[in-house]
Coordinates of C-alpha atoms in Angstrom, one line a residue:
Chain P
M1 CA 33.2 5.4 15.5
V2 CA 31.3 5.9 12.2
S3 CA 30.8 2.9 9.9
A4 CA 32.0 3.1 6.3
G5 CA 28.4 2.8 5.0
R6 CA 27.2 5.7 7.2
F7 CA 30.2 7.8 6.2
A8 CA 29.6 7.1 2.6
G9 CA 25.9 8.0 2.9
A10 CA 26.8 11.2 4.8
L11 CA 29.4 12.1 2.2
A12 CA 27.0 11.6 -0.6
A13 CA 24.4 13.7 1.2
V14 CA 27.0 16.5 1.8
A15 CA 28.0 16.4 -1.8
L16 CA 24.4 16.7 -2.9
V17 CA 23.9 19.6 -0.5
E18 CA 27.0 21.3 -1.7
V19 CA 25.9 20.9 -5.4
L20 CA 22.4 22.2 -4.6
L21 CA 23.7 25.1 -2.6
G22 CA 26.1 25.9 -5.2
E23 CA 23.3 26.1 -7.7
A24 CA 20.8 27.9 -5.5
L25 CA 22.8 29.8 -3.0
P26 CA 26.4 30.1 -4.2
A27 CA 27.3 32.6 -1.5
A28 CA 26.2 30.1 1.3
A29 CA 28.0 27.2 -0.3
N30 CA 31.1 29.3 -0.4
V31 CA 30.9 30.3 3.2
V32 CA 30.3 27.0 4.9
E33 CA 32.8 24.1 4.4
L34 CA 30.5 21.1 4.7
I35 CA 32.9 18.5 3.5
V36 CA 35.6 19.7 5.9
L37 CA 33.0 19.7 8.6
L38 CA 32.2 16.1 7.8
V39 CA 35.9 15.1 7.9
V40 CA 36.4 16.7 11.3
L41 CA 33.2 15.2 12.8
T42 CA 34.2 11.8 11.4
S43 CA 37.8 12.1 12.7
L44 CA 36.6 13.2 16.2
R45 CA 34.9 9.8 16.7
G46 CA 37.5 7.6 15.0
N47 CA 41.2 6.7 15.1
S48 CA 43.9 8.2 12.9
L49 CA 43.3 5.6 10.1
H50 CA 39.6 6.5 10.0
G51 CA 40.6 10.3 9.9
L52 CA 43.1 9.6 7.1
T53 CA 40.8 7.4 5.0
G54 CA 37.8 9.8 5.7
G55 CA 39.8 12.8 4.6
L56 CA 41.0 11.0 1.5
A57 CA 37.5 10.0 0.5
A58 CA 36.0 13.5 1.3
G59 CA 38.9 15.2 -0.5
L60 CA 38.5 13.2 -3.6
V61 CA 34.8 14.1 -3.7
Q62 CA 35.6 17.7 -3.1
D63 CA 38.2 17.6 -5.9
T64 CA 35.5 16.1 -8.2
L65 CA 33.1 18.8 -7.4
T66 CA 35.5 21.7 -7.8
A67 CA 37.4 22.7 -10.9
S68 CA 40.8 23.1 -9.4
L69 CA 43.8 20.8 -9.5
F70 CA 43.0 17.2 -8.8
G71 CA 44.5 16.3 -5.4
L72 CA 44.5 19.7 -3.9
H73 CA 41.5 19.3 -1.6
T74 CA 42.4 15.6 -1.1
L75 CA 45.8 16.5 0.4
A76 CA 44.3 19.3 2.6
C77 CA 41.4 16.9 3.8
C78 CA 43.8 14.1 4.5
V79 CA 46.0 16.4 6.7
V80 CA 43.0 17.8 8.5
G81 CA 41.4 14.4 9.1
Y82 CA 44.6 12.8 10.3
A83 CA 45.5 15.7 12.5
V84 CA 42.0 16.0 14.1
A85 CA 42.0 12.3 14.7
R86 CA 45.5 12.4 16.4
A87 CA 44.3 15.4 18.5
S88 CA 41.1 13.6 19.5
Q89 CA 43.2 10.8 20.8
R90 CA 44.9 13.1 23.2
I91 CA 42.2 15.5 24.4
L92 CA 38.6 15.0 25.5
T93 CA 36.3 16.0 22.5
N94 CA 33.0 15.3 24.3
Q95 CA 32.5 19.0 25.1
R96 CA 30.9 21.0 22.3
L97 CA 33.3 23.9 22.8
V98 CA 36.3 21.7 22.2
A99 CA 34.6 20.2 19.2
G100 CA 33.8 23.7 17.9
L101 CA 37.4 24.7 18.3
L102 CA 38.6 21.6 16.4
I103 CA 36.2 22.3 13.6
A104 CA 37.4 25.9 13.3
A105 CA 41.0 24.8 13.5
G106 CA 40.4 22.1 10.8
V107 CA 38.8 24.6 8.4
M108 CA 41.6 27.1 8.9
V109 CA 44.3 24.4 8.3
H110 CA 42.4 23.3 5.2
Q111 CA 42.2 26.9 3.9
V112 CA 45.8 27.6 4.7
L113 CA 46.9 24.4 2.9
V114 CA 44.7 25.1 -0.2
I115 CA 45.8 28.8 -0.5
G116 CA 49.5 27.9 0.2
L117 CA 49.5 25.2 -2.4
L118 CA 47.8 27.4 -5.0
T119 CA 50.3 30.2 -4.2
V120 CA 53.4 27.9 -4.3
L121 CA 52.2 26.1 -7.5
D122 CA 51.2 29.5 -8.9
I123 CA 48.0 28.0 -10.3
A124 CA 45.7 30.9 -9.6
D125 CA 45.8 34.5 -8.2
V126 CA 44.7 33.8 -4.6
D127 CA 43.5 36.7 -2.6
A128 CA 44.2 35.4 0.9
D129 CA 41.7 37.3 3.0
V130 CA 42.3 36.5 6.6
L131 CA 38.9 37.8 7.6
F132 CA 37.2 35.7 5.1
V133 CA 39.1 32.6 6.3
L134 CA 38.3 33.3 9.9
S135 CA 34.6 34.0 9.1
R136 CA 34.5 30.7 7.1
A137 CA 36.0 28.8 10.1
L138 CA 33.6 30.5 12.6
L139 CA 30.5 29.7 10.4
T140 CA 31.5 26.1 9.7
S141 CA 32.2 25.7 13.4
A142 CA 28.7 27.2 14.3
A143 CA 27.2 24.9 11.8
G144 CA 29.0 22.0 13.3
L145 CA 27.8 23.0 16.8
V146 CA 24.2 23.2 15.6
Y147 CA 24.6 19.8 14.0
L148 CA 26.0 18.3 17.2
W149 CA 23.2 19.9 19.3
L150 CA 20.5 18.6 16.9
A151 CA 22.1 15.2 16.8
G152 CA 22.2 15.1 20.6
R153 CA 18.5 16.2 20.8
L154 CA 17.5 13.6 18.2
R155 CA 19.4 10.9 20.1
E156 CA 17.6 11.9 23.3
W157 CA 14.3 11.9 21.5
V158 CA 14.9 8.5 20.0
V159 CA 15.9 7.2 23.4
R160 CA 12.8 8.7 25.0
R161 CA 10.6 7.1 22.4
R162 CA 12.1 3.7 22.8
T163 CA 11.7 4.0 26.6
L164 CA 8.0 4.9 26.3
A165 CA 7.4 2.1 23.7
A166 CA 9.0 -0.3 26.1
R167 CA 6.8 0.8 29.0
R168 CA 3.6 0.5 26.9
V169 CA 4.6 -3.0 25.9
R170 CA 5.2 -3.9 29.6
S171 CA 1.8 -2.3 30.8
K172 CA -0.1 -4.3 28.1
Chain Y
M1 CA 47.0 -0.9 12.3
S2 CA 49.5 0.6 14.6
E3 CA 49.8 4.4 14.9
R4 CA 53.4 4.2 13.4
R5 CA 52.2 2.4 10.3
V6 CA 49.3 4.9 9.9
A7 CA 51.8 7.8 10.2
I8 CA 54.0 6.1 7.5
L9 CA 50.9 5.7 5.3
F10 CA 49.9 9.3 6.0
G11 CA 53.4 10.4 4.9
G12 CA 53.2 8.3 1.8
V13 CA 49.7 9.7 0.9
V14 CA 50.9 13.3 1.3
V15 CA 54.0 12.6 -0.8
F16 CA 51.9 11.0 -3.5
L17 CA 49.5 13.8 -3.5
L18 CA 52.2 16.4 -3.7
A19 CA 53.8 14.5 -6.6
L20 CA 50.3 14.3 -8.3
L21 CA 49.9 18.1 -7.9
T22 CA 53.3 19.0 -9.2
A23 CA 52.9 16.6 -12.1
Q24 CA 50.0 18.5 -13.2
E25 CA 52.1 21.7 -13.3
P26 CA 55.5 20.6 -14.5
Q27 CA 56.8 24.2 -15.0
R28 CA 55.8 25.0 -11.4
A29 CA 57.1 21.7 -10.3
G30 CA 60.5 22.7 -11.4
D31 CA 60.3 26.0 -9.7
L32 CA 59.0 24.2 -6.5
A33 CA 61.9 21.8 -6.7
L34 CA 64.3 24.7 -6.9
W35 CA 62.5 26.4 -4.1
I36 CA 63.1 23.3 -2.0
E37 CA 66.5 22.4 -3.4
G38 CA 68.0 25.9 -3.0
P39 CA 67.9 26.0 0.8
V40 CA 68.9 22.4 1.1
K41 CA 71.9 23.1 -1.1
Q42 CA 72.7 26.2 0.8
F43 CA 72.6 24.2 4.1
V44 CA 74.7 21.4 2.7
G45 CA 77.2 23.9 1.3
G46 CA 77.3 25.7 4.6
V47 CA 78.0 22.5 6.5
A48 CA 80.7 21.5 4.1
E49 CA 82.3 24.9 4.3
N50 CA 82.3 24.7 8.2
V51 CA 83.7 21.2 8.1
D52 CA 86.5 22.4 5.8
R53 CA 87.1 25.4 8.0
V54 CA 87.3 23.2 11.1
R55 CA 89.6 20.8 9.2
Q56 CA 91.8 23.7 8.1
G57 CA 91.8 25.0 11.6
R58 CA 93.0 21.7 13.0
A59 CA 95.7 21.5 10.4
A60 CA 96.8 25.1 11.2
R61 CA 96.7 24.2 14.9
A62 CA 98.9 21.1 14.3
E63 CA 101.3 23.3 12.4
I64 CA 101.3 25.9 15.2
E65 CA 101.9 23.2 17.8
R66 CA 104.8 21.8 15.8
E67 CA 106.2 25.2 15.3
N68 CA 105.7 25.9 19.0
V69 CA 107.7 22.8 19.9
E70 CA 110.5 23.8 17.6
L71 CA 110.6 27.4 19.0
R72 CA 110.6 26.0 22.5
E73 CA 113.5 23.8 21.6
R74 CA 115.2 26.8 20.0
V75 CA 114.7 29.0 23.0
R76 CA 116.2 26.3 25.2
E77 CA 119.2 26.1 23.0
L78 CA 119.6 29.8 23.0
E79 CA 119.2 30.1 26.7
A80 CA 121.9 27.4 27.0
R81 CA 124.1 29.4 24.7
Y82 CA 123.4 32.6 26.6
A83 CA 124.2 30.9 29.9
A84 CA 127.5 29.7 28.4
G85 CA 128.3 33.2 27.1
V86 CA 127.6 34.6 30.5
G87 CA 129.8 32.1 32.1
A88 CA 132.6 32.7 29.5
R89 CA 132.2 36.5 30.2
L90 CA 132.5 36.0 33.9
E91 CA 135.5 33.7 33.4
S92 CA 137.1 36.3 31.1
D93 CA 136.5 39.0 33.5
L94 CA 138.1 36.9 36.2
V95 CA 141.1 36.2 34.1
S96 CA 141.4 39.8 33.0
K97 CA 141.3 40.9 36.6
Q98 CA 144.1 38.4 37.4
L99 CA 146.3 39.5 34.5
R100 CA 145.4 43.2 35.2
Y101 CA 144.3 43.5 31.6
E102 CA 142.0 46.5 30.8
P103 CA 140.1 46.1 27.6
P104 CA 139.6 49.1 25.3
P105 CA 136.3 50.9 26.0
D106 CA 133.3 49.3 24.3
A107 CA 132.7 50.7 20.8
D108 CA 129.3 52.3 20.2
L109 CA 127.8 50.8 17.1
L110 CA 125.5 52.8 14.7
L111 CA 123.1 50.9 12.6
A112 CA 122.8 52.2 9.0
D113 CA 121.0 51.2 5.9
V114 CA 123.0 50.0 2.9
V115 CA 121.6 51.9 0.0
Y116 CA 124.2 51.1 -2.7
V117 CA 126.7 48.3 -3.2
D118 CA 129.3 47.9 -6.0
H119 CA 131.6 45.0 -5.3
H120 CA 132.5 44.1 -9.0
S121 CA 133.8 47.4 -10.4
F122 CA 137.2 48.9 -10.2
R123 CA 136.3 50.8 -7.0
R124 CA 134.5 48.5 -4.6
T125 CA 132.4 50.6 -2.4
A126 CA 129.1 50.7 -0.6
I127 CA 127.0 53.7 0.5
L128 CA 125.2 53.8 3.8
R129 CA 122.4 56.1 4.8
L130 CA 123.0 57.5 8.1
P131 CA 120.2 57.9 10.7
P132 CA 119.0 61.5 11.2
G133 CA 120.8 62.0 14.6
A134 CA 124.2 60.9 13.2
R135 CA 124.4 63.0 10.0
R136 CA 126.5 65.9 11.4
E137 CA 129.4 63.8 12.7
D138 CA 132.5 63.0 10.7
W139 CA 132.5 59.2 10.2
S140 CA 135.7 59.1 8.1
R141 CA 138.1 56.1 8.9
K142 CA 135.5 54.4 11.1
P143 CA 135.3 50.6 10.8
V144 CA 132.2 49.1 9.3
T145 CA 131.0 45.6 10.0
T146 CA 128.0 43.4 9.6
A147 CA 126.7 40.6 11.7
E148 CA 129.0 38.3 9.7
G149 CA 132.2 40.2 9.9
L150 CA 134.3 43.0 8.6
L151 CA 132.8 45.0 5.6
G152 CA 135.4 47.9 5.3
R153 CA 135.9 51.4 6.5
V154 CA 134.3 54.7 5.9
A155 CA 136.1 56.6 3.2
S156 CA 134.1 59.8 3.4
S157 CA 130.8 61.0 4.8
G158 CA 128.4 63.9 4.3
G159 CA 124.9 64.8 3.4
G160 CA 123.5 62.0 5.5
Y161 CA 125.5 59.3 3.6
A162 CA 128.8 57.5 4.2
R163 CA 130.9 55.9 1.5
V164 CA 132.5 52.7 2.6
L165 CA 135.6 51.3 1.0
L166 CA 135.0 47.6 1.0
V167 CA 137.5 45.1 2.4
T168 CA 137.7 43.6 -1.1
D169 CA 138.8 46.8 -2.8
R170 CA 142.4 46.7 -4.0
D171 CA 143.2 49.9 -2.1
S172 CA 142.0 48.4 1.1
S173 CA 144.4 46.9 3.6
V174 CA 143.6 45.5 7.0
G175 CA 145.9 44.1 9.7
A176 CA 144.8 40.4 10.0
M177 CA 145.8 37.2 11.6
V178 CA 145.1 33.6 11.3
E179 CA 142.9 32.7 14.3
R180 CA 144.4 29.3 14.9
T181 CA 148.1 30.4 15.0
R182 CA 147.7 34.1 15.7
R183 CA 150.2 34.9 13.1
Q184 CA 149.7 38.3 11.6
G185 CA 149.7 39.6 8.1
I186 CA 147.8 42.0 5.9
I187 CA 144.6 41.4 4.1
R188 CA 144.2 43.1 0.8
G189 CA 141.6 43.1 -2.1
T190 CA 142.6 41.5 -5.3
S191 CA 141.6 42.0 -9.0
E192 CA 139.2 39.1 -8.6
P193 CA 135.9 40.2 -7.0
G194 CA 135.0 38.4 -3.8
V195 CA 138.6 37.2 -3.2
L196 CA 141.1 38.6 -0.6
S197 CA 144.7 38.0 -0.3
L198 CA 146.5 37.5 3.0
M199 CA 150.0 38.7 2.6
F200 CA 153.4 38.7 4.4
L201 CA 153.0 35.4 6.1
P202 CA 156.4 33.6 5.9
L203 CA 156.6 30.1 4.3
Q204 CA 157.4 28.5 7.6
V205 CA 154.1 29.7 9.2
D206 CA 151.5 27.0 9.3
V207 CA 148.5 28.0 7.3
Q208 CA 145.8 25.7 6.0
P209 CA 142.7 26.0 3.9
G210 CA 139.8 26.5 6.2
D211 CA 141.6 28.5 8.7
R212 CA 139.6 31.6 9.9
V213 CA 141.2 35.0 9.4
I214 CA 140.3 37.7 11.9
S215 CA 141.4 41.3 12.3
A216 CA 144.5 41.7 14.3
G217 CA 143.8 45.2 15.6
I218 CA 147.3 46.4 14.6
D219 CA 146.4 48.9 11.9
G220 CA 145.1 51.7 14.0
L221 CA 141.7 51.5 12.6
F222 CA 140.0 48.1 13.1
P223 CA 139.3 46.5 16.4
R224 CA 140.8 43.1 17.1
D225 CA 139.0 39.7 16.5
I226 CA 136.5 40.7 13.9
P227 CA 136.0 37.8 11.4
I228 CA 137.3 38.7 7.9
G229 CA 137.2 35.5 6.0
T230 CA 138.3 31.9 5.6
V231 CA 141.5 30.6 3.9
T232 CA 140.7 28.8 0.6
S233 CA 144.1 28.3 -1.0
V234 CA 147.7 28.4 0.2
E235 CA 150.6 28.6 -2.3
S236 CA 154.2 29.6 -2.2
D237 CA 154.8 33.2 -3.4
G238 CA 158.6 33.3 -4.3
D239 CA 161.0 32.4 -1.6
L240 CA 159.7 34.2 1.4
F241 CA 155.9 34.3 1.8
H242 CA 152.8 32.3 1.3
A243 CA 150.3 33.4 -1.4
I244 CA 147.0 32.9 0.6
G245 CA 143.6 33.2 -0.9
V246 CA 140.7 34.2 1.4
V247 CA 137.1 34.4 0.9
P248 CA 135.3 37.1 2.8
S249 CA 132.9 36.1 5.7
V250 CA 130.5 38.9 4.7
D251 CA 128.3 38.0 1.7
L252 CA 128.4 41.1 -0.3
G253 CA 125.5 40.0 -2.5
S254 CA 123.0 40.2 0.4
L255 CA 123.8 43.4 2.3
T256 CA 120.9 45.3 3.9
H257 CA 122.3 46.8 7.1
A258 CA 125.8 47.6 8.5
Y259 CA 127.3 48.9 11.7
I260 CA 129.7 51.8 11.9
W261 CA 131.9 51.7 14.9
R262 CA 131.9 55.0 16.7
R263 CA 135.6 54.4 17.6
D264 CA 138.3 56.9 17.4
P265 CA 141.1 55.6 15.2
V266 CA 144.8 56.3 15.9
P267 CA 145.5 59.8 14.5
E268 CA 147.0 59.6 11.0
G269 CA 150.1 61.6 12.1
Y270 CA 151.2 58.8 14.4
M271 CA 151.3 56.3 11.7
D272 CA 153.5 58.2 9.3
G273 CA 156.5 56.1 8.2
G274 CA 154.5 52.9 8.5
D275 CA 153.9 50.4 5.6
G276 CA 150.6 51.8 4.6
V277 CA 148.6 49.5 6.8
G278 CA 145.2 50.9 7.6
R279 CA 145.1 53.6 5.0

């Protein structure tokens, strides 16, 4: 379970990265859905209420960063967060493959909702490229897996450092 | 918070966000509303139509069941009548055998369409269209009846048609009798359309309004016991006979079909010197 403060910090960091990437490497920012990744990762470790509120907050930030209709990404992120949280209560998400699949599914659901709402509301001419959506899901999923691997390694390193420090204290 | 409450909250958030999105695009919101409303209305309309159809089907079924009960009752009644008729026929055959009575051979009836009727003019006639197989025969002087009773006799035939002199024509005369008393007289047409006159019944004969008049079978043309009409008025005609008004049993205003009896009349030569009955 992720605390609200840590989630807020992570969301702020992701928003900053999104902005910087959008300025420096717009193509990369367009390919990886960092905010959706954050929503899915948060929902994997929390209950459905955390998924819903996390999706709501992340979606509001994404709506603020983008120029589309206000509420569009909020709705999509809410659905993704709630659905992933409900799914994580029914299946084991400790394995990285399952987590990667949930991330990919979350990105695809997010994309389908955004494109579907834009089409139904006729706000913009949306070129629904299936390959682009799939590649976006795969790359975001890959980024998520890298993050999970790095986080795991970091956790192991921290544990190892703490163990060594404790031994030194005992030997003295 | 329970999962159910979270689910309700999630539904509320989704609805709120959808409302927020559509509120920003009112034109598209209307289209979206129509897009959702159309199938819903179609579904509701379909359900209502099916319910109406089922209701109508049930009403029709109730009507059919009621009609079926009536028809079964009618069939039972007709079966009872048929059984009574068969019984009467057997009884009649038995009595005929005891009395050594031989009825005349059964007449062969020919069904013909009525294509013309004139029962108001000076000559009261009807024209029948003969079926194809019967057009070469001579149908003159053959009796013509309907399901209700005597219609008249064929005056002439040819070209696939037969002209019928109606029983109400003033030149028509038929040997008749009062069914109740079996007293015989002659039925003739009168100047008044649709009224017959039963003649030559003496004053001492009991005749009352409502008595049925049937053919007597004494004129050489018409078979016995065919209904002709009902007595409507009885008055004295001079010193000897009743003046009896009779209304025909055949409704001349609703003729569609008639039966011509393929029955040989008594040759005309045999009736010379008679009083004109049957001519």
